[in-house]
GROMACS .gro file of C-alpha atoms in nm:
model
  456
    1MET     CA    1   0.483  -1.163  -1.783
    2SER     CA    2   0.173  -1.318  -1.938
    3LYS     CA    3   0.052  -1.111  -2.234
    4TYR     CA    4   0.191  -0.790  -2.092
    5SER     CA    5   0.558  -0.701  -2.097
    6ARG     CA    6   0.699  -0.490  -1.814
    7ARG     CA    7   0.707  -0.193  -2.050
    8LYS     CA    8   0.342  -0.251  -2.135
    9PHE     CA    9   0.257  -0.265  -1.762
   10LEU     CA   10   0.404   0.075  -1.697
   11PHE     CA   11   0.264   0.223  -2.015
   12THR     CA   12  -0.084   0.104  -1.927
   13ALA     CA   13  -0.056   0.244  -1.577
   14GLY     CA   14   0.068   0.576  -1.707
   15ILE     CA   15  -0.222   0.618  -1.948
   16THR     CA   16  -0.474   0.523  -1.682
   17ALA     CA   17  -0.314   0.757  -1.432
   18ALA     CA   18  -0.345   1.047  -1.672
   19GLY     CA   19  -0.717   0.978  -1.702
   20THR     CA   20  -0.758   0.970  -1.328
   21LEU     CA   21  -0.568   1.294  -1.298
   22LEU     CA   22  -0.815   1.465  -1.530
   23VAL     CA   23  -1.103   1.338  -1.317
   24HIS     CA   24  -0.950   1.483  -1.002
   25GLY     CA   25  -0.840   1.802  -1.170
   26CYS     CA   26  -1.179   1.971  -1.135
   27THR     CA   27  -1.185   1.927  -0.759
   28SER     CA   28  -0.838   2.030  -0.658
   29GLY     CA   29  -0.544   2.248  -0.744
   30THR     CA   30  -0.217   2.137  -0.898
   31ASN     CA   31   0.150   2.187  -0.851
   32ASN     CA   32   0.349   2.434  -1.055
   33ALA     CA   33   0.418   2.430  -1.425
   34ALA     CA   34   0.744   2.242  -1.382
   35ASN     CA   35   0.531   1.929  -1.357
   36SER     CA   36   0.243   2.023  -1.583
   37ASN     CA   37   0.373   1.849  -1.894
   38THR     CA   38   0.459   1.515  -1.735
   39ASN     CA   39   0.118   1.390  -1.617
   40THR     CA   40   0.272   1.347  -1.273
   41THR     CA   41   0.116   1.647  -1.103
   42ALA     CA   42   0.005   1.612  -0.742
   43SER     CA   43  -0.328   1.773  -0.665
   44THR     CA   44  -0.331   1.992  -0.357
   45ASN     CA   45  -0.546   1.882  -0.063
   46THR     CA   46  -0.449   2.068   0.249
   47THR     CA   47  -0.628   2.176   0.559
   48THR     CA   48  -0.551   2.542   0.611
   49ASN     CA   49  -0.696   2.555   0.962
   50PRO     CA   50  -0.657   2.290   1.229
   51SER     CA   51  -0.961   2.087   1.321
   52PRO     CA   52  -1.163   2.226   1.615
   53SER     CA   53  -1.064   1.913   1.805
   54ALA     CA   54  -0.698   1.931   1.706
   55VAL     CA   55  -0.446   1.813   1.962
   56PRO     CA   56  -0.259   2.076   2.164
   57ALA     CA   57   0.088   2.174   2.048
   58ALA     CA   58   0.378   1.999   2.214
   59ASN     CA   59   0.649   2.192   2.392
   60VAL     CA   60   0.924   2.169   2.132
   61SER     CA   61   1.255   2.302   2.262
   62SER     CA   62   1.466   2.519   2.036
   63ALA     CA   63   1.723   2.240   2.023
   64ASP     CA   64   1.459   2.000   1.884
   65ALA     CA   65   1.286   2.250   1.657
   66PRO     CA   66   1.254   2.114   1.303
   67GLU     CA   67   1.480   2.263   1.038
   68VAL     CA   68   1.174   2.334   0.821
   69THR     CA   69   0.804   2.347   0.902
   70THR     CA   70   0.677   2.216   0.570
   71ALA     CA   71   0.687   1.890   0.379
   72LYS     CA   72   0.485   1.767   0.083
   73LEU     CA   73   0.347   1.418   0.135
   74GLY     CA   74   0.153   1.219  -0.123
   75PHE     CA   75  -0.129   0.970  -0.072
   76ILE     CA   76  -0.356   0.749  -0.279
   77ALA     CA   77  -0.731   0.739  -0.208
   78LEU     CA   78  -0.726   0.431   0.013
   79THR     CA   79  -0.830   0.369   0.373
   80ASP     CA   80  -0.471   0.290   0.471
   81SER     CA   81  -0.367   0.647   0.390
   82ALA     CA   82  -0.562   0.749   0.701
   83PRO     CA   83  -0.257   0.811   0.926
   84LEU     CA   84  -0.130   1.091   0.699
   85ILE     CA   85  -0.477   1.241   0.659
   86ILE     CA   86  -0.551   1.222   1.031
   87ALA     CA   87  -0.209   1.365   1.121
   88LYS     CA   88  -0.306   1.666   0.910
   89GLU     CA   89  -0.672   1.700   1.003
   90LYS     CA   90  -0.632   1.639   1.378
   91GLY     CA   91  -0.327   1.861   1.417
   92PHE     CA   92  -0.057   1.603   1.493
   93PHE     CA   93   0.182   1.760   1.242
   94ASP     CA   94   0.117   2.102   1.398
   95LYS     CA   95   0.177   1.958   1.744
   96TYR     CA   96   0.541   1.888   1.662
   97GLY     CA   97   0.614   2.209   1.478
   98MET     CA   98   0.540   2.087   1.124
   99LYS     CA   99   0.261   2.338   1.077
  100ASP     CA  100   0.290   2.374   0.702
  101VAL     CA  101   0.272   2.010   0.591
  102GLU     CA  102   0.075   1.949   0.272
  103VAL     CA  103  -0.095   1.615   0.212
  104LEU     CA  104  -0.145   1.579  -0.162
  105LYS     CA  105  -0.367   1.338  -0.351
  106GLN     CA  106  -0.190   1.136  -0.620
  107ALA     CA  107  -0.367   0.988  -0.922
  108SER     CA  108  -0.187   0.653  -0.919
  109TRP     CA  109   0.123   0.476  -0.789
  110PRO     CA  110   0.327   0.565  -1.101
  111VAL     CA  111   0.234   0.928  -1.041
  112THR     CA  112   0.345   0.896  -0.679
  113ARG     CA  113   0.677   0.750  -0.792
  114ASP     CA  114   0.732   1.023  -1.050
  115ASN     CA  115   0.648   1.303  -0.806
  116LEU     CA  116   0.890   1.156  -0.552
  117GLU     CA  117   1.158   1.149  -0.817
  118THR     CA  118   1.087   1.514  -0.899
  119GLY     CA  119   1.097   1.624  -0.534
  120SER     CA  120   0.918   1.922  -0.385
  121ALA     CA  121   1.187   2.166  -0.497
  122ASN     CA  122   1.074   2.100  -0.854
  123GLY     CA  123   0.700   2.071  -0.799
  124GLY     CA  124   0.685   1.713  -0.672
  125ILE     CA  125   0.669   1.565  -0.323
  126ASP     CA  126   0.908   1.473  -0.040
  127GLY     CA  127   0.744   1.157   0.092
  128ALA     CA  128   0.434   0.946   0.063
  129HIS     CA  129   0.192   0.678   0.171
  130ILE     CA  130   0.331   0.409  -0.058
  131LEU     CA  131   0.337   0.041  -0.151
  132SER     CA  132   0.614  -0.109   0.063
  133PRO     CA  133   0.827  -0.243  -0.227
  134MET     CA  134   0.828   0.087  -0.420
  135PRO     CA  135   1.104   0.265  -0.223
  136TYR     CA  136   1.328  -0.031  -0.310
  137PHE     CA  137   1.244  -0.008  -0.679
  138MET     CA  138   1.325   0.363  -0.676
  139THR     CA  139   1.651   0.310  -0.491
  140LEU     CA  140   1.745   0.051  -0.753
  141GLY     CA  141   1.678   0.297  -1.035
  142GLN     CA  142   1.333   0.183  -1.146
  143THR     CA  143   1.217   0.539  -1.203
  144LYS     CA  144   1.093   0.748  -1.492
  145THR     CA  145   1.446   0.861  -1.579
  146LYS     CA  146   1.597   0.519  -1.499
  147GLN     CA  147   1.817   0.689  -1.239
  148PRO     CA  148   1.830   0.578  -0.872
  149VAL     CA  149   1.633   0.790  -0.628
  150PRO     CA  150   1.746   0.675  -0.282
  151MET     CA  151   1.453   0.637  -0.045
  152TYR     CA  152   1.399   0.562   0.323
  153ILE     CA  153   1.115   0.360   0.473
  154LEU     CA  154   1.036   0.529   0.805
  155ALA     CA  155   0.732   0.333   0.922
  156ARG     CA  156   0.482   0.074   0.813
  157LEU     CA  157   0.143   0.241   0.790
  158ASN     CA  158  -0.075  -0.067   0.834
  159THR     CA  159  -0.116  -0.441   0.825
  160ASN     CA  160  -0.405  -0.634   0.662
  161GLY     CA  161  -0.693  -0.444   0.503
  162GLN     CA  162  -0.678  -0.547   0.136
  163ALA     CA  163  -0.888  -0.799  -0.056
  164ILE     CA  164  -0.909  -0.995  -0.379
  165SER     CA  165  -1.245  -0.945  -0.541
  166ILE     CA  166  -1.407  -1.126  -0.832
  167ALA     CA  167  -1.673  -1.043  -1.089
  168ASN     CA  168  -2.024  -1.172  -1.021
  169SER     CA  169  -2.006  -1.385  -1.337
  170TYR     CA  170  -1.774  -1.623  -1.147
  171LYS     CA  171  -1.997  -1.673  -0.843
  172GLU     CA  172  -2.108  -2.020  -0.954
  173PHE     CA  173  -1.752  -2.144  -0.910
  174LYS     CA  174  -1.758  -2.050  -0.541
  175VAL     CA  175  -1.400  -1.924  -0.543
  176GLY     CA  176  -1.273  -1.819  -0.204
  177LEU     CA  177  -0.939  -1.852  -0.032
  178ASP     CA  178  -0.856  -2.143  -0.265
  179SER     CA  179  -0.817  -2.014  -0.620
  180LYS     CA  180  -0.828  -2.358  -0.784
  181GLY     CA  181  -1.190  -2.311  -0.890
  182LEU     CA  182  -1.081  -2.036  -1.126
  183LYS     CA  183  -0.895  -2.287  -1.343
  184ASP     CA  184  -1.226  -2.440  -1.449
  185ALA     CA  185  -1.381  -2.095  -1.473
  186PHE     CA  186  -1.108  -1.970  -1.702
  187SER     CA  187  -1.133  -2.283  -1.920
  188LYS     CA  188  -1.506  -2.229  -1.956
  189ALA     CA  189  -1.459  -1.861  -2.041
  190LYS     CA  190  -1.197  -1.942  -2.305
  191SER     CA  191  -1.423  -2.208  -2.458
  192THR     CA  192  -1.678  -1.934  -2.525
  193GLY     CA  193  -1.417  -1.721  -2.700
  194LYS     CA  194  -1.312  -1.498  -2.412
  195ASN     CA  195  -0.935  -1.529  -2.425
  196ASP     CA  196  -0.830  -1.193  -2.286
  197LEU     CA  197  -0.874  -1.273  -1.916
  198LYS     CA  198  -0.745  -1.003  -1.682
  199ALA     CA  199  -0.669  -0.969  -1.313
  200ALA     CA  200  -0.602  -0.612  -1.204
  201ILE     CA  201  -0.345  -0.499  -0.951
  202THR     CA  202  -0.227  -0.150  -0.865
  203PHE     CA  203   0.144  -0.152  -0.953
  204PRO     CA  204   0.380  -0.416  -1.094
  205GLY     CA  205   0.575  -0.572  -0.808
  206GLY     CA  206   0.372  -0.385  -0.547
  207THR     CA  207   0.188  -0.548  -0.259
  208HIS     CA  208  -0.138  -0.608  -0.448
  209ASP     CA  209   0.049  -0.765  -0.737
  210LEU     CA  210   0.228  -0.998  -0.495
  211TRP     CA  211  -0.094  -1.097  -0.314
  212MET     CA  212  -0.269  -1.168  -0.645
  213ARG     CA  213   0.023  -1.370  -0.785
  214TYR     CA  214   0.073  -1.568  -0.464
  215TRP     CA  215  -0.298  -1.654  -0.447
  216LEU     CA  216  -0.324  -1.757  -0.813
  217ALA     CA  217  -0.003  -1.962  -0.805
  218ALA     CA  218  -0.108  -2.141  -0.486
  219GLY     CA  219  -0.411  -2.270  -0.677
  220GLY     CA  220  -0.204  -2.387  -0.973
  221ILE     CA  221  -0.279  -2.084  -1.192
  222ASN     CA  222   0.028  -1.935  -1.358
  223PRO     CA  223  -0.003  -1.554  -1.359
  224GLU     CA  224   0.259  -1.547  -1.634
  225GLN     CA  225   0.058  -1.766  -1.870
  226ASP     CA  226  -0.303  -1.832  -1.768
  227ILE     CA  227  -0.421  -1.474  -1.718
  228SER     CA  228  -0.298  -1.121  -1.783
  229VAL     CA  229  -0.209  -0.933  -1.466
  230ILE     CA  230  -0.253  -0.564  -1.543
  231PRO     CA  231  -0.204  -0.239  -1.344
  232VAL     CA  232  -0.505  -0.015  -1.278
  233PRO     CA  233  -0.518   0.280  -1.031
  234PRO     CA  234  -0.723   0.195  -0.718
  235PRO     CA  235  -1.004   0.449  -0.778
  236GLN     CA  236  -1.071   0.293  -1.120
  237MET     CA  237  -1.105  -0.068  -1.007
  238VAL     CA  238  -1.482  -0.071  -0.948
  239ALA     CA  239  -1.561   0.112  -1.273
  240ASN     CA  240  -1.355  -0.138  -1.472
  241MET     CA  241  -1.529  -0.431  -1.306
  242LYS     CA  242  -1.865  -0.273  -1.385
  243THR     CA  243  -1.784  -0.258  -1.756
  244GLY     CA  244  -1.661  -0.618  -1.760
  245ASN     CA  245  -1.300  -0.527  -1.828
  246MET     CA  246  -1.159  -0.769  -1.572
  247GLU     CA  247  -1.223  -1.098  -1.395
  248ALA     CA  248  -1.067  -1.005  -1.061
  249PHE     CA  249  -0.873  -0.734  -0.882
  250CYS     CA  250  -0.662  -0.693  -0.574
  251VAL     CA  251  -0.670  -0.354  -0.406
  252GLY     CA  252  -0.699  -0.191  -0.066
  253GLU     CA  253  -1.019  -0.070   0.092
  254PRO     CA  254  -1.263   0.092   0.043
  255TRP     CA  255  -1.283  -0.029  -0.317
  256ASN     CA  256  -1.362  -0.393  -0.239
  257ALA     CA  257  -1.643  -0.294  -0.003
  258GLN     CA  258  -1.776  -0.048  -0.260
  259LEU     CA  259  -1.784  -0.325  -0.523
  260VAL     CA  260  -1.990  -0.541  -0.289
  261ASN     CA  261  -2.218  -0.254  -0.185
  262GLN     CA  262  -2.291  -0.180  -0.551
  263GLY     CA  263  -2.363  -0.547  -0.623
  264LEU     CA  264  -2.095  -0.567  -0.892
  265GLY     CA  265  -1.882  -0.846  -0.751
  266TYR     CA  266  -1.769  -1.019  -0.434
  267SER     CA  267  -1.457  -1.059  -0.222
  268ALA     CA  268  -1.302  -1.403  -0.253
  269LEU     CA  269  -1.084  -1.327   0.047
  270VAL     CA  270  -0.940  -1.052   0.259
  271THR     CA  271  -0.562  -1.062   0.243
  272GLY     CA  272  -0.520  -1.122   0.614
  273GLU     CA  273  -0.651  -1.471   0.536
  274LEU     CA  274  -0.366  -1.515   0.289
  275TRP     CA  275  -0.107  -1.405   0.546
  276LYS     CA  276  -0.225  -1.303   0.892
  277ASP     CA  277  -0.119  -0.949   0.987
  278HIS     CA  278   0.081  -0.908   0.667
  279PRO     CA  279   0.267  -0.578   0.612
  280GLU     CA  280   0.108  -0.341   0.365
  281LYS     CA  281   0.174   0.030   0.298
  282ALA     CA  282   0.474   0.228   0.422
  283PHE     CA  283   0.553   0.588   0.504
  284ALA     CA  284   0.860   0.665   0.296
  285MET     CA  285   1.061   0.977   0.216
  286ARG     CA  286   1.341   1.078  -0.013
  287GLN     CA  287   1.677   1.004   0.148
  288GLU     CA  288   1.804   1.348   0.051
  289TRP     CA  289   1.522   1.523   0.239
  290VAL     CA  290   1.561   1.311   0.551
  291ASP     CA  291   1.938   1.350   0.566
  292LYS     CA  292   1.904   1.727   0.525
  293ASN     CA  293   1.621   1.760   0.780
  294PRO     CA  294   1.667   1.499   1.057
  295LYS     CA  295   1.471   1.694   1.319
  296ALA     CA  296   1.184   1.763   1.081
  297THR     CA  297   1.184   1.394   0.987
  298LYS     CA  298   1.158   1.296   1.353
  299ALA     CA  299   0.872   1.543   1.399
  300LEU     CA  300   0.686   1.397   1.099
  301LEU     CA  301   0.738   1.046   1.230
  302MET     CA  302   0.616   1.137   1.577
  303ALA     CA  303   0.301   1.285   1.423
  304VAL     CA  304   0.238   0.984   1.201
  305LEU     CA  305   0.290   0.738   1.487
  306GLU     CA  306   0.045   0.930   1.707
  307ALA     CA  307  -0.203   0.938   1.421
  308GLN     CA  308  -0.169   0.560   1.384
  309GLN     CA  309  -0.244   0.516   1.753
  310TRP     CA  310  -0.547   0.745   1.717
  311CYS     CA  311  -0.676   0.557   1.411
  312ASP     CA  312  -0.660   0.223   1.589
  313LYS     CA  313  -0.882   0.325   1.881
  314PRO     CA  314  -1.233   0.179   1.837
  315GLU     CA  315  -1.393   0.501   1.961
  316ASN     CA  316  -1.228   0.693   1.675
  317LYS     CA  317  -1.326   0.465   1.384
  318GLU     CA  318  -1.646   0.649   1.294
  319GLU     CA  319  -1.477   0.988   1.295
  320MET     CA  320  -1.179   0.855   1.100
  321CYS     CA  321  -1.410   0.722   0.829
  322GLN     CA  322  -1.611   1.043   0.815
  323ILE     CA  323  -1.291   1.245   0.772
  324ILE     CA  324  -1.129   1.032   0.503
  325SER     CA  325  -1.459   1.002   0.313
  326GLN     CA  326  -1.450   1.374   0.233
  327LYS     CA  327  -1.417   1.462  -0.135
  328LYS     CA  328  -1.070   1.611  -0.089
  329TRP     CA  329  -0.947   1.281   0.054
  330THR     CA  330  -1.099   0.953  -0.080
  331GLY     CA  331  -1.433   1.091  -0.200
  332VAL     CA  332  -1.601   0.762  -0.108
  333PRO     CA  333  -1.919   0.741   0.105
  334ALA     CA  334  -1.837   0.664   0.468
  335LYS     CA  335  -2.072   0.362   0.450
  336ASP     CA  336  -1.827   0.202   0.207
  337ILE     CA  337  -1.541   0.249   0.453
  338ILE     CA  338  -1.672   0.201   0.804
  339GLU     CA  339  -1.776  -0.166   0.823
  340ARG     CA  340  -1.449  -0.323   0.709
  341SER     CA  341  -1.262  -0.066   0.918
  342LYS     CA  342  -1.441  -0.220   1.217
  343GLY     CA  343  -1.366  -0.575   1.102
  344ASN     CA  344  -1.719  -0.643   0.975
  345ILE     CA  345  -1.677  -0.821   0.641
  346ASP     CA  346  -1.961  -0.880   0.396
  347TYR     CA  347  -1.800  -1.092   0.125
  348GLY     CA  348  -2.097  -1.034  -0.105
  349ASP     CA  349  -2.139  -1.398  -0.213
  350GLY     CA  350  -2.387  -1.526   0.044
  351ARG     CA  351  -2.136  -1.618   0.311
  352PRO     CA  352  -2.236  -1.497   0.659
  353VAL     CA  353  -2.110  -1.150   0.741
  354VAL     CA  354  -1.803  -1.175   0.963
  355GLN     CA  355  -1.822  -0.954   1.271
  356ASN     CA  356  -1.518  -0.813   1.450
  357SER     CA  357  -1.267  -1.003   1.240
  358PRO     CA  358  -0.917  -1.022   1.390
  359LEU     CA  359  -0.795  -0.963   1.034
  360VAL     CA  360  -0.911  -0.602   1.043
  361MET     CA  361  -0.680  -0.333   0.909
  362LYS     CA  362  -0.441  -0.242   1.189
  363PHE     CA  363  -0.252   0.084   1.212
  364TRP     CA  364  -0.080   0.034   1.548
  365ALA     CA  365  -0.188  -0.286   1.723
  366ASP     CA  366   0.045  -0.586   1.717
  367ASN     CA  367   0.342  -0.378   1.603
  368ALA     CA  368   0.164  -0.280   1.278
  369SER     CA  369   0.364   0.043   1.255
  370TYR     CA  370   0.709  -0.107   1.300
  371PRO     CA  371   0.895  -0.162   0.969
  372TYR     CA  372   1.031  -0.513   1.018
  373LYS     CA  373   1.329  -0.577   0.792
  374SER     CA  374   1.219  -0.941   0.761
  375HIS     CA  375   0.903  -0.824   0.587
  376ASP     CA  376   1.098  -0.616   0.340
  377LEU     CA  377   1.307  -0.925   0.270
  378TRP     CA  378   0.990  -1.117   0.178
  379PHE     CA  379   0.886  -0.837  -0.059
  380LEU     CA  380   1.225  -0.843  -0.229
  381THR     CA  381   1.228  -1.224  -0.246
  382GLU     CA  382   0.886  -1.227  -0.414
  383ASN     CA  383   1.001  -0.960  -0.658
  384ILE     CA  384   1.294  -1.185  -0.745
  385ARG     CA  385   1.044  -1.472  -0.785
  386TRP     CA  386   0.853  -1.281  -1.052
  387GLY     CA  387   1.153  -1.126  -1.224
  388TYR     CA  388   1.098  -0.764  -1.117
  389ILE     CA  389   1.446  -0.734  -0.966
  390PRO     CA  390   1.766  -0.929  -1.042
  391ALA     CA  391   1.815  -1.262  -0.869
  392ASP     CA  392   2.163  -1.156  -0.757
  393THR     CA  393   2.035  -0.846  -0.573
  394ASN     CA  394   2.218  -0.802  -0.241
  395THR     CA  395   1.897  -0.790  -0.042
  396LYS     CA  396   2.055  -0.744   0.300
  397GLN     CA  397   2.264  -0.451   0.186
  398LEU     CA  398   1.967  -0.293   0.012
  399ILE     CA  399   1.735  -0.335   0.311
  400ASP     CA  400   1.992  -0.190   0.550
  401LYS     CA  401   2.017   0.111   0.320
  402VAL     CA  402   1.644   0.175   0.278
  403ASN     CA  403   1.478   0.054   0.600
  404ARG     CA  404   1.526   0.311   0.879
  405GLU     CA  405   1.370   0.126   1.170
  406ASP     CA  406   1.625   0.308   1.386
  407LEU     CA  407   1.448   0.637   1.316
  408TRP     CA  408   1.113   0.473   1.397
  409LYS     CA  409   1.247   0.371   1.737
  410GLU     CA  410   1.376   0.723   1.808
  411ALA     CA  411   1.036   0.873   1.728
  412ALA     CA  412   0.852   0.606   1.929
  413LYS     CA  413   1.063   0.674   2.236
  414ALA     CA  414   1.015   1.048   2.193
  415ILE     CA  415   0.636   1.012   2.215
  416ALA     CA  416   0.670   0.780   2.516
  417VAL     CA  417   0.566   0.456   2.349
  418PRO     CA  418   0.598   0.191   2.623
  419GLU     CA  419   0.914  -0.014   2.589
  420ALA     CA  420   0.705  -0.330   2.558
  421GLN     CA  421   0.557  -0.192   2.235
  422ILE     CA  422   0.896  -0.133   2.072
  423PRO     CA  423   1.023  -0.449   1.898
  424THR     CA  424   1.370  -0.563   1.999
  425SER     CA  425   1.432  -0.754   1.677
  426THR     CA  426   1.419  -0.641   1.315
  427SER     CA  427   1.268  -0.981   1.228
  428ARG     CA  428   0.918  -1.101   1.311
  429GLY     CA  429   1.045  -1.454   1.260
  430ILE     CA  430   0.913  -1.734   1.041
  431GLU     CA  431   0.591  -1.640   0.858
  432THR     CA  432   0.328  -1.899   0.759
  433PHE     CA  433   0.093  -1.851   0.463
  434PHE     CA  434  -0.257  -1.988   0.417
  435ASP     CA  435  -0.134  -2.281   0.207
  436GLY     CA  436   0.115  -2.393   0.470
  437VAL     CA  437   0.420  -2.248   0.296
  438LYS     CA  438   0.667  -2.091   0.538
  439PHE     CA  439   0.904  -1.802   0.485
  440ASP     CA  440   1.213  -1.813   0.705
  441PRO     CA  441   1.395  -1.478   0.677
  442GLU     CA  442   1.713  -1.664   0.770
  443ASN     CA  443   1.683  -1.872   0.453
  444PRO     CA  444   1.492  -1.691   0.176
  445GLN     CA  445   1.651  -1.908  -0.095
  446GLU     CA  446   1.491  -2.219   0.052
  447TYR     CA  447   1.153  -2.046   0.038
  448LEU     CA  448   1.208  -1.945  -0.323
  449LYS     CA  449   1.317  -2.297  -0.414
  450SER     CA  450   1.000  -2.445  -0.260
  451LEU     CA  451   0.761  -2.251  -0.485
  452ALA     CA  452   0.637  -2.451  -0.785
  453ILE     CA  453   0.527  -2.157  -1.000
  454LYS     CA  454   0.774  -1.876  -1.050
  455LYS     CA  455   0.945  -1.680  -1.322
  456ALA     CA  456   1.295  -1.675  -1.170
   0.00000   0.00000   0.00000
């Protein structure tokens, strides 16, 4: 794994997460002492009173009443956490009887993982806005204690909406969707004595890691040899670019837009260009919690799905961005969130600003919320490609265990989603990437075999 071993990846992320946690500590509360010595504490960000414009409560029959009214859900300060934040702020959780839901800011993805492993009974969390591959890692036993923590993916939270951004020092190489120009750039940098070249991602094997690796490899750059791919928590990406600690990063919004707005770098591409309408974050919960509280799970899902519909309406974009910009949520100025949320992309390198891009972050449109099993198969196949999970993993069995698209369908029907908006297949079919490579979920081995640069 380039100059960083897997152990080094996680160690680096853990140290960085602890620093982030200290930064957030002065603005929010923490969980109980059971977690205080592990650097995996979730800071408390809840809305004690419903918004003045909160939705009216639904008529929940006693037979459908949730077993509990509370759940602790984690999120990372990213635009695609909006459905959980909006479900809280606009009263969608309350509407379905989940009036005591807490939405808790996490310092990093390793912190999210560790708090999920702990569970709310011991000061952690029950579910989270999460990188789509992470519930699979946890189910396989890639946890702090090295013990399996079975997870369920209940919904996809969004498609598109990420970017790969590059330091201003590389502008002369005009690197965009094609990464080949970086080969010359890296050679030039190394000739001047800069050998420790770094590309930052948010979590090893997570979506941003996979986008970065796919993009580099497509241009003939081996992420295992030509550059160090290192994990950095999303809120620390811009600061690290400012100090010259990295050449590039892949992260969700609003951090790419903030980098451009501060004149510190530019976006080579938005990830929808890499793979149109690609799956991104998921809403996942501990299997134990879901199995124990099926009605509460359905209520949470109904609220999240309604929030996704709300977030996707053009007339709600401004309000959504104003809400999530608050200090208790992302703490990022709304101006750094709103334009890309509307599909207006300033790459920051002199290219014309794109208006109303079809590659905008989607929360509901075009089946963005539905957790296609075929997409999870791609995530697992790529993780096999880079050696994060064993090549002999029974992917079908694992996906059937973790992906609960059946629960998504139940919740969608319960909130009267039109039948035409409920997919009839768990596969979206053959996917085509920007370089012409195709992924056929019926034959993932053929896809893996076709890739020139890989670890496994």
